[in-house]
Coordinates of C-alpha atoms and ligand atoms in Angstrom, one line a residue:
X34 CA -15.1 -19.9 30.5
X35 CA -12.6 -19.4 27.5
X36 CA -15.1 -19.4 25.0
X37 CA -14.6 -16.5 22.3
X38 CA -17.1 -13.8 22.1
X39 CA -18.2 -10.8 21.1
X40 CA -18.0 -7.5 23.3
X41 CA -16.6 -10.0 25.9
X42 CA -13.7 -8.8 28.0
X43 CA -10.4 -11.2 28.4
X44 CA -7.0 -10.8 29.7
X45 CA -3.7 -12.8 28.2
X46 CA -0.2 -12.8 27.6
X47 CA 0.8 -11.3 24.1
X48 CA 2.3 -14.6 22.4
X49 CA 3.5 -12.9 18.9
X50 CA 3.1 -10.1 16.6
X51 CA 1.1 -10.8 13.7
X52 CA 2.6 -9.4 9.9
X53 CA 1.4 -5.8 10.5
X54 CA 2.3 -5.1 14.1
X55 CA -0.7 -6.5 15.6
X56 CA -0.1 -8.6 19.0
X57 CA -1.4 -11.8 19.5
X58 CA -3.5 -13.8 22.1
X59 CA -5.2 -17.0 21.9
X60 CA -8.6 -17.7 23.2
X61 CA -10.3 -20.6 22.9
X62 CA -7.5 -21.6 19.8
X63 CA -8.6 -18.7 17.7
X64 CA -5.8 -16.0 17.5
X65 CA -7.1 -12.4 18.6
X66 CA -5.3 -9.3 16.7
X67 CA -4.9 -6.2 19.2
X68 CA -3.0 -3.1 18.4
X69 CA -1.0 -1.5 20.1
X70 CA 0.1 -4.0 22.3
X71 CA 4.1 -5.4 22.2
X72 CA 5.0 -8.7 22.8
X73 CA 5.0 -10.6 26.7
X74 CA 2.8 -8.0 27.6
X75 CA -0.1 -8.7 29.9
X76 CA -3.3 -6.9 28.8
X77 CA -7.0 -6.7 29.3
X78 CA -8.7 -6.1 26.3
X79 CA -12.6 -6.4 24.3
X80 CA -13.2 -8.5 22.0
X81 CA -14.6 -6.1 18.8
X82 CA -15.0 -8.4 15.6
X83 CA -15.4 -12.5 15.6
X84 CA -14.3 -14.0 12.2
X85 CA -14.6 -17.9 11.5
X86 CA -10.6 -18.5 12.0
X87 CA -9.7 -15.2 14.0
X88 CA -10.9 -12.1 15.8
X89 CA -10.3 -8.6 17.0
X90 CA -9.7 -7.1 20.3
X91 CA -9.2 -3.7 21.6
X92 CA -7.0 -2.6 24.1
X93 CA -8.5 -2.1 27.4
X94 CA -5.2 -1.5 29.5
X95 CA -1.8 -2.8 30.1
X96 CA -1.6 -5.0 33.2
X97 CA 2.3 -5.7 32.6
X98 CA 3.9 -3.3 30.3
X99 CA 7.0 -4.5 27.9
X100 CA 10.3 -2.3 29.1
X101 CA 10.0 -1.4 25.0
X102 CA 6.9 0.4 25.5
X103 CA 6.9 3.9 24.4
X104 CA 4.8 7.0 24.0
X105 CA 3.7 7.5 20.8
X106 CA 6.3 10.4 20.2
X107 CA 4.1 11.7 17.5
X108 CA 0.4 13.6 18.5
X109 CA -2.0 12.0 15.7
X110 CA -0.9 8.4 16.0
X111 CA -4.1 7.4 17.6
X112 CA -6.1 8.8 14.4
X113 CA -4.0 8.8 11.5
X114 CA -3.0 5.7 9.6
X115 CA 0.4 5.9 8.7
X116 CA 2.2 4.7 11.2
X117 CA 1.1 1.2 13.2
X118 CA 3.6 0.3 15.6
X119 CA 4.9 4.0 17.3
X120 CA 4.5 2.6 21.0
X121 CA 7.1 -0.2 20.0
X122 CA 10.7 1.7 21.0
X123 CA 13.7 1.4 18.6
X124 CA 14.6 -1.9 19.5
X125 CA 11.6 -3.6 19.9
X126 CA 10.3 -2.4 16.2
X127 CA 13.5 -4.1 15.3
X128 CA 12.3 -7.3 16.7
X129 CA 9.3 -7.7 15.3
X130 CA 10.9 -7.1 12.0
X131 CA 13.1 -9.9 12.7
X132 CA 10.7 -11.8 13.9
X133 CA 8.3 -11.0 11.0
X134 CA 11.2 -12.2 8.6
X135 CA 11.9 -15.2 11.1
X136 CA 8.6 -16.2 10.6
X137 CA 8.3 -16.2 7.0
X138 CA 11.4 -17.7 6.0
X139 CA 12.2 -20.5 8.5
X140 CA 8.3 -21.0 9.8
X141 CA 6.2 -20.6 6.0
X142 CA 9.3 -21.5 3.6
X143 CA 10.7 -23.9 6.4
X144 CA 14.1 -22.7 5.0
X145 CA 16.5 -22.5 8.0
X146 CA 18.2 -19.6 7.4
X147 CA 20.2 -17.4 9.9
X148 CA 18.1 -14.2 10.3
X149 CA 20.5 -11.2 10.9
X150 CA 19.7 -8.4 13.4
X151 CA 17.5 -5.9 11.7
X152 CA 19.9 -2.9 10.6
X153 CA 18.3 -0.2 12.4
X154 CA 18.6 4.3 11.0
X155 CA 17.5 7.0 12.1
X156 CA 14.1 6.7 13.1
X157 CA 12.1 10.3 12.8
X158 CA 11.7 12.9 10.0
X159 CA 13.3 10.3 7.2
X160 CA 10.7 9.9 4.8
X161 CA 12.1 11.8 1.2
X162 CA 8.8 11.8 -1.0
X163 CA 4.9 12.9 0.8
X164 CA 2.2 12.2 -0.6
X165 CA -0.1 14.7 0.7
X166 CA -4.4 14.5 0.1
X167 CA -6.2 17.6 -0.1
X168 CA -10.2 18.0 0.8
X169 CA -12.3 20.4 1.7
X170 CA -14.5 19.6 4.9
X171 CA -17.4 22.0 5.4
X172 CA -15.6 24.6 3.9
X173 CA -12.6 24.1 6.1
X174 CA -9.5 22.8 4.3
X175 CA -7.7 19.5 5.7
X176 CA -4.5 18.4 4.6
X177 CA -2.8 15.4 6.2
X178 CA -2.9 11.3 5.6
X179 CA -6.0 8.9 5.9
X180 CA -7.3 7.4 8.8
X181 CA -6.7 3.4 8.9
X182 CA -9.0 2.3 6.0
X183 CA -10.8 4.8 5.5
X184 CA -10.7 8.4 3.0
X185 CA -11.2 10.7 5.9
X186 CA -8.2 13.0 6.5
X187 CA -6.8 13.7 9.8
X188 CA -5.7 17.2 9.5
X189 CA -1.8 17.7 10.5
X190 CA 0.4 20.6 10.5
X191 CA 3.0 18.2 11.5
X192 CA 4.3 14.4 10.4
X193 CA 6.7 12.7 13.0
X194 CA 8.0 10.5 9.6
X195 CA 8.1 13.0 6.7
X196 CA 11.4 15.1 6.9
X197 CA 10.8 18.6 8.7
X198 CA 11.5 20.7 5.3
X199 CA 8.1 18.8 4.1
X200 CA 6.4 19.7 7.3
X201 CA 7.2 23.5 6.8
X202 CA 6.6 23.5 2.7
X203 CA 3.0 21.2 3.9
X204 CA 1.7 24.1 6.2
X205 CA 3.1 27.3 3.7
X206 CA 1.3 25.8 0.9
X207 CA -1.6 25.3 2.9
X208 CA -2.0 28.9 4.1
X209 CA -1.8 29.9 0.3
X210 CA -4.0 27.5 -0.7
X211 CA -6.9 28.8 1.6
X212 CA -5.6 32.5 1.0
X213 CA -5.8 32.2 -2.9
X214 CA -9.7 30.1 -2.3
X215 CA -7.8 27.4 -4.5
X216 CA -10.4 24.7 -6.1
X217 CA -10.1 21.5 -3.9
X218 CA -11.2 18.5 -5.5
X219 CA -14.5 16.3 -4.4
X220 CA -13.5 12.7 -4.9
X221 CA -17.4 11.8 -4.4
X222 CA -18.6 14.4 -6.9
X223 CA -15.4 13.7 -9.3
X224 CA -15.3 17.8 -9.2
X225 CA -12.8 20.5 -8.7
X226 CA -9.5 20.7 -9.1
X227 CA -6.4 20.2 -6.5
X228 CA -6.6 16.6 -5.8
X229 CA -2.8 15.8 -3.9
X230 CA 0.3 17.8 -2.8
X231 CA 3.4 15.7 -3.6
X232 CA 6.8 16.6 -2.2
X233 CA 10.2 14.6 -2.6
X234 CA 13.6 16.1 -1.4
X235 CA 17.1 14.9 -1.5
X236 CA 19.3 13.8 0.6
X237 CA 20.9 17.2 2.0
X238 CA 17.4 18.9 1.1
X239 CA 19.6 21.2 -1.2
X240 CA 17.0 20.1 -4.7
X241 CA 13.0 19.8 -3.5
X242 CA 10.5 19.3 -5.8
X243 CA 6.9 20.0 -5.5
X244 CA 3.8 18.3 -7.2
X245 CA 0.0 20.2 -7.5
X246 CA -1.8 16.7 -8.8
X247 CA -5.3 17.6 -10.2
X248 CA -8.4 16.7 -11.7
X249 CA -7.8 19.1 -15.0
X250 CA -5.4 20.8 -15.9
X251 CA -6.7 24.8 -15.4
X252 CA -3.4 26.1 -13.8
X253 CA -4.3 28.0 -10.3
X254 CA -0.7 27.5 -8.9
X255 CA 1.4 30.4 -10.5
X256 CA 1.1 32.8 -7.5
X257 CA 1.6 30.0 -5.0
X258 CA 4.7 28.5 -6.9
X259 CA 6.1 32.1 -7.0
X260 CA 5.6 32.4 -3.3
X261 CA 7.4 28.9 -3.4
X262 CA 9.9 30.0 -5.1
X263 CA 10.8 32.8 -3.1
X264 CA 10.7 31.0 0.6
X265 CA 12.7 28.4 -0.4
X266 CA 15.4 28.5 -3.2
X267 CA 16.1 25.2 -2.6
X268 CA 12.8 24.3 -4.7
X269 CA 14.0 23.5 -8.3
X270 CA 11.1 21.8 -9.3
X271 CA 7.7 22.9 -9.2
X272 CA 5.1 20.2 -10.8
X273 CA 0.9 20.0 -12.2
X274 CA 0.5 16.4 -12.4
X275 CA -3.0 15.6 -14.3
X276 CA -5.2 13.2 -12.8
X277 CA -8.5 12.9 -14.4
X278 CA -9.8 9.4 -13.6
X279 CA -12.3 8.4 -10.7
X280 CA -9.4 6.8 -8.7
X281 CA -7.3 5.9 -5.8
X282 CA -4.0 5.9 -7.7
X283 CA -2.5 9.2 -6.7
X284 CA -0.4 10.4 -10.1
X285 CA -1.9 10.7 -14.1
X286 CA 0.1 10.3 -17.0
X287 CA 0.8 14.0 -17.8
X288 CA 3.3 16.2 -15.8
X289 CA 3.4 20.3 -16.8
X290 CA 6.5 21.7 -15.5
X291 CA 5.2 24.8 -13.4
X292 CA 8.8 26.1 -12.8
X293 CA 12.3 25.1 -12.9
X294 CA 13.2 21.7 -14.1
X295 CA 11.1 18.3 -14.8
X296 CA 13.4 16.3 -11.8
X297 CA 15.2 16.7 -9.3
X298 CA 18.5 15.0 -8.3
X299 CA 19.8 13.1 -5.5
X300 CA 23.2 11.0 -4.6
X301 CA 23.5 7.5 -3.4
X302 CA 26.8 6.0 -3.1
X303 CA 28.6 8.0 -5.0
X304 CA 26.0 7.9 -7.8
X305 CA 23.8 10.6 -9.2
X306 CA 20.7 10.1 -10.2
X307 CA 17.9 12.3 -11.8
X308 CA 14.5 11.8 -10.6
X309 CA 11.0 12.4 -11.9
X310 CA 7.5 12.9 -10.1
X311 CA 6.1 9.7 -11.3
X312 CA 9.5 7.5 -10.7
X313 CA 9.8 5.0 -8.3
X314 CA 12.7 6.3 -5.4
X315 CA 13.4 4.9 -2.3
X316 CA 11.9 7.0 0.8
X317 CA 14.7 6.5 3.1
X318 CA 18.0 7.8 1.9
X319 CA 20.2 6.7 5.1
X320 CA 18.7 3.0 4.8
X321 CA 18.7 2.5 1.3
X322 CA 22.8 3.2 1.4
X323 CA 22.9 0.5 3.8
X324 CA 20.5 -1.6 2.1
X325 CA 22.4 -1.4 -1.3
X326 CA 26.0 -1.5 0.3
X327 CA 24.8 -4.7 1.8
X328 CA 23.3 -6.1 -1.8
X329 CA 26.8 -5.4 -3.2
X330 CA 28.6 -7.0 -0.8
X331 CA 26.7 -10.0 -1.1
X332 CA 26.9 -10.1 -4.2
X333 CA 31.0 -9.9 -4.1
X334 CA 31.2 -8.9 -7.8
X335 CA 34.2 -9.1 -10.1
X336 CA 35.4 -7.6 -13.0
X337 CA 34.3 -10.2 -15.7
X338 CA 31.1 -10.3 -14.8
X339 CA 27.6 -9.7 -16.4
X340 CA 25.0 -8.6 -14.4
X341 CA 21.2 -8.4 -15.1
X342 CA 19.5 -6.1 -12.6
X343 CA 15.5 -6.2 -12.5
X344 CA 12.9 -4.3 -11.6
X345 CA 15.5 -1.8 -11.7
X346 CA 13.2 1.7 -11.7
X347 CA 15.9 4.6 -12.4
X348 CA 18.7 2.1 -12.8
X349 CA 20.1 2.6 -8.9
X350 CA 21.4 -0.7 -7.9
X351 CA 22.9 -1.5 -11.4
X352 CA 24.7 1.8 -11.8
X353 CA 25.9 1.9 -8.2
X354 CA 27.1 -1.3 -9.4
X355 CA 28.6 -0.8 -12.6
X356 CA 32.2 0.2 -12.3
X357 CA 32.6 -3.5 -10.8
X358 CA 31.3 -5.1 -13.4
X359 CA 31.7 -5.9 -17.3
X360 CA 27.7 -5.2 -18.3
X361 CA 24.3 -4.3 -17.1
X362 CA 21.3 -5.5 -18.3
X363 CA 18.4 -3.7 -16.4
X364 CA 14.4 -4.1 -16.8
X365 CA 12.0 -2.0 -16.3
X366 CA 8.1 -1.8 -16.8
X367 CA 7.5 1.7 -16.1
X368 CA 8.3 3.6 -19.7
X369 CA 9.6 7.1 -17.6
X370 CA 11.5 5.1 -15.6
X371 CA 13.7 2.9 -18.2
X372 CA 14.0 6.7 -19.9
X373 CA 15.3 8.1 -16.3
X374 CA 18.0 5.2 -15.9
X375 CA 19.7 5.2 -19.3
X376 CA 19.6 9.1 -18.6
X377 CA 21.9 8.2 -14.9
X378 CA 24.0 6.1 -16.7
X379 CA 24.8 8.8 -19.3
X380 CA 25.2 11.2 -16.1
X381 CA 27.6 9.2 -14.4
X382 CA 29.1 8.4 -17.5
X383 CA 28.5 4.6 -17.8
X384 CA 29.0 2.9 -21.0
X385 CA 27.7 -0.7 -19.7
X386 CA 24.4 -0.7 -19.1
X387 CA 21.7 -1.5 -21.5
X388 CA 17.8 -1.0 -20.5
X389 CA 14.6 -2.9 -21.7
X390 CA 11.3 -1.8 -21.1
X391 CA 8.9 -4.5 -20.2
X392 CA 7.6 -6.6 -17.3
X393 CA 10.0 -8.9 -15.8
X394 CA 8.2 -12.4 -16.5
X395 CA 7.8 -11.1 -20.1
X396 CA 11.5 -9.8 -21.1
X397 CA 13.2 -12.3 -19.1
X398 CA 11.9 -15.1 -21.4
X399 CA 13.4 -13.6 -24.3
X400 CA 16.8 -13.0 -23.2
X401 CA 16.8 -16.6 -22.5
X402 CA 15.8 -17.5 -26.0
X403 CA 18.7 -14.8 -27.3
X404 CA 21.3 -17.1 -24.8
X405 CA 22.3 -14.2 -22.7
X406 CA 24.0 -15.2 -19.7
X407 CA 24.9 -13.6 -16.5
X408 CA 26.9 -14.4 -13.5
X409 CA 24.5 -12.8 -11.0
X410 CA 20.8 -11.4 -11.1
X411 CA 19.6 -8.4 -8.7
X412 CA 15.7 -9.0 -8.0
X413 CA 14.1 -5.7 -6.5
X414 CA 10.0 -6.3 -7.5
X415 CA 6.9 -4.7 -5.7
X416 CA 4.8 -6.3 -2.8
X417 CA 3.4 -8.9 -4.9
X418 CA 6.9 -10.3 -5.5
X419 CA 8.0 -11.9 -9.0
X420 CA 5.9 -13.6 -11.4
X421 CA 6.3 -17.6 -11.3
X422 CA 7.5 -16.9 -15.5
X423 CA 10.0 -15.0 -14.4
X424 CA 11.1 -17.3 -11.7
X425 CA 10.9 -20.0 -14.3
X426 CA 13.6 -17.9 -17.3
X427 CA 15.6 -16.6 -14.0
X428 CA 16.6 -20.4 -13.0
X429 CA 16.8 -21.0 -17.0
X430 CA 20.0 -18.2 -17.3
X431 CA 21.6 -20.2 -14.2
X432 CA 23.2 -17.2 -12.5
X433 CA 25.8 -18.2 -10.1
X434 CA 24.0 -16.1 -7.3
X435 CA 20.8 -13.8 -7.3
X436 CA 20.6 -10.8 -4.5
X437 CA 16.8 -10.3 -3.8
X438 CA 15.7 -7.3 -2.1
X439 CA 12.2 -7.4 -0.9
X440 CA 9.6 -4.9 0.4
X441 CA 7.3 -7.8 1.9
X442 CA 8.4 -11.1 3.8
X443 CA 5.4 -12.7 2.4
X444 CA 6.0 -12.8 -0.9
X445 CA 10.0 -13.4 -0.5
X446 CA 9.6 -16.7 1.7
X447 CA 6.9 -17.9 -1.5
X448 CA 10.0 -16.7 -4.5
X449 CA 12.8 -18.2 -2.0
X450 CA 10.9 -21.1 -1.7
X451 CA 10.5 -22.1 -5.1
X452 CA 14.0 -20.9 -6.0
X453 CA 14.7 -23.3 -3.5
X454 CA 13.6 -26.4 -5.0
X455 CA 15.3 -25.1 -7.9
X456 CA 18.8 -25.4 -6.5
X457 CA 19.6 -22.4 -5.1
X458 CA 20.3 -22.3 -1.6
X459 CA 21.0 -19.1 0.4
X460 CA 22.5 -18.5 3.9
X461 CA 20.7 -16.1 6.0
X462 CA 18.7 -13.0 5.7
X463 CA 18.7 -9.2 6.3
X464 CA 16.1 -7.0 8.0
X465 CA 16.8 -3.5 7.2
X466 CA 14.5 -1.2 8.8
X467 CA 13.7 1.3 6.0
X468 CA 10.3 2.6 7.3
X469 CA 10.7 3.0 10.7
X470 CA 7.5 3.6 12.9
X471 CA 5.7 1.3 10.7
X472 CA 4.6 -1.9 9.7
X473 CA 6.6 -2.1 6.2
X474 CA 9.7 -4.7 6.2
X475 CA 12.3 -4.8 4.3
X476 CA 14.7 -7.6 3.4
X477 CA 17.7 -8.6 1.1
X478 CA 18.9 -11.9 0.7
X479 CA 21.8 -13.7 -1.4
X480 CA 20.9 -17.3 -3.2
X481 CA 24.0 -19.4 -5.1
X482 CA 23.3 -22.2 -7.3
X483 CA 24.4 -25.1 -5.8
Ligands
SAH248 N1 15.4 -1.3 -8.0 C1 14.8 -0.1 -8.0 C2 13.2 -0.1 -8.0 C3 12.6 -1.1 -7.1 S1 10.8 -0.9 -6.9 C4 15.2 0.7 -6.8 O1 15.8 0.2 -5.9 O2 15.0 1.9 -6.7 C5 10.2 -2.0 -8.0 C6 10.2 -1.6 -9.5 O3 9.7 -2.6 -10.3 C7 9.5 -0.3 -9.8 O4 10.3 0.6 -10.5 C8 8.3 -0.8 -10.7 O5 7.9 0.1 -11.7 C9 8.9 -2.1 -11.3 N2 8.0 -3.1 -11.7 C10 6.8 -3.5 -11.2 N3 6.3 -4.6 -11.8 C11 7.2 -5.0 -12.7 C12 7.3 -6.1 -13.6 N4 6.3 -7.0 -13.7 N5 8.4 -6.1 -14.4 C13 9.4 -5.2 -14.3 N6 9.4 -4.2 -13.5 C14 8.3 -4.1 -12.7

């Protein structure tokens, strides 16, 4: 009877969540991934896709419904593919954050940490940077985010995640794009012209900048960005990005300043900091306070110290650091982005920090080799976590303690781990909810050398 197969309809209890959301029901051993489901939930549900160690269901109906459930609060959360888990409520996203972490650090990394309570913000209109593609259907023009895995756009006039001042610039440069007959680019053909709208604001909205990326760099924006200008004088910074390549990567190496200045600036804990199109920023101002305050007080910093902060983009956990500390050592692969950070320390008129541009695994060696020494390392990398080199020259410096802040669970239980067996030891574990509404965890953690 509880064989597995396909097309087959079953009912079960929801056991877990899986990494991205996804609830969890066993049949015949073999996990089943369903969306849209939450945890204890008793659902009926088709089984779509049989793999050799798993399989996919779809939701039929909810028999017993969690008292988290929700309405998706936004209208295209059925099509469109950034957001995964908008029927979880507020609290129950949190605990499948924590649980996510939970399972990663004590069940993967068998570490046996405390895991704190996800640290929970506001949980609509947050997101500081959109990244908006542009097509043109059958003439019509769509402008919106992808479907889940696919290049189709779901056409929006309205994002429940992106703050409402992106929303209203979104649909103004829309109307000008189809009024001017702008050249929309064909990513099957590789032809014409307007390939993304990008736009990033601060904290208090008071600096927004806006990106035209395209394929080219024939200028059809000046009417639009002097439309731009006059709706909203909050707009400092109007951008041409130029992509040429046949790619998914959204930004090209050349930016044209259309109007205004090449960045705009924002403030986080007290710190300025200048920003450019094709830096790396945190999306969520509110969170990343808390995320940083937290970092720092872990890592309980004195006066004497050195500190080496990596994968340190525009320099932001360094400098907020710096007037704690003796000296900063930052690294940083992205060229603009070492350039942006010893431009913030200038700004904020810090003397301490030094920047060197490279990867991680590769400059960290070499600072060995010089003898530099540091009483505490800040680790920030991207999804794929650090290199196993760098791990190697970070255990060689012997830091007293290392604060690691971590965008995915996965790759921070693997790096704790083997920093583990390497004798440091940490305590417990923060969840801090950073993209509310969907799957994407974030976590900071403090290791000592014991
Ligand atoms: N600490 C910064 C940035 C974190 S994002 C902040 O909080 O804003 C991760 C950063 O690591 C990005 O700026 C990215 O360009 C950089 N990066 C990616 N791979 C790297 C590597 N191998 N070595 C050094 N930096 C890297």
């Amino acid at each position: 009877m509880n064989e597995l197969r396909k097309n087959e309809v079953y009912e079960g209890r929801v056991e877990d969540y899986s990494h991205d959301g996804m609830g969890i029901i066993k049949i015949d051993q073999k996990p089943v991934f369903i969306g849209d489901v939450l945890k204890d939930e008793v659902i009926s549900f088709k089984v779509i896709q049989v793999k050799s160690k798993f399989a996919f269901g779809k939701l039929l109906s909810v028999k017993e419904a969690s008292k988290n459930r929700q309405t998706p609060p936004c209208e295209y959360y059925y099509q469109c593919g950034g957001c995964q888990i908008q029927v979880m409520n507020k609290e129950e996203q949190a605990n499948f954050k924590r649980s996510t972490v939970e399972r990663n650090i004590n069940g993967l990394a068998g570490l046996n940490l405390e895991i704190k309570e996800t640290i929970t913000g506001q949980d609509s209109y947050y997101r500081n940077k959109s990244q908006i593609p542009v097509q043109k259907i059958d003439g019509n023009l769509v402008m919106g985010f992808y479907r889940p895995r696919s290049h189709d756009i779901v056409d929006i006039d309205h994002c429940y995640i992106q703050k409402d001042s992106h929303n209203d610039i979104m649909n103004f440069v829309k109307g000008k794009l189809i009024e001017e007959n702008t050249s929309i680019y064909d990513e099957v053909k590789h032809e014409g012209l307007l390939r993304h709208l990008v736009i990033r604001s601060n904290h208090d909205d008071s600096e927004i900048q806006v990106v035209f990326i395209t394929n080219g760099k024939r200028n059809e924006f000046l009417s639009i960005t002097k439309a731009l200008k006059e709706k909203y004088p909050n707009i400092k910074s109007v951008i041409q990005n130029i992509n040429d390549e046949k790619t998914n990567v959204i930004f090209g190496k050349r930016s044209i300043v259309l109007l205004g200045q090449e960045y705009i600036t924002d403030t986080l804990l007290g710190k300025e900091f200048k920003i450019r199109d094709r830096s790396f920023y945190q999306v969520n101002h509110e969170q990343t306070e808390k995320l940083y305050q937290i970092a720092l007080d872990l890592a309980d910093l004195s006066a004497d110290e050195t500190i080496i902060d990596t994968y340190s983009g525009i320099g932001t956990i360094g400098l907020v650091a710096s007037k704690k500390v003796k000296k900063i050592i930052g690294i940083e692969v992205v060229d603009t982005a070492v350039e942006d950070a010893k431009e913030n320390a200038r700004l904020n008129g810090i003397e301490n920090a030094d920047y060197y541009l490279g990867k991680a695994e590769a400059v960290m060696p070499k600072l060995v080799k010089t003898g530099v020494s540091a009483d505490l390392v800040f680790v920030d990398p991207p999804r794929k976590g650090c290199h196993r080199e760098f791990l190697d020259s970070l255990i060689e410096v012997e830091p007293k303690k290392i604060v690691y802040i971590s965008c995915n669970p996965g790759t921070l239980q693997r790096d704790m781990k083997y920093l583990s067996e390497h004798g440091y030891k940490a305590k417990s574990v923060v969840p801090v909810d950073l993209f509310p509404q969907t799957k994407h965890i974030e976590a900071v953690t403090m290791l000592e050398r014991v």
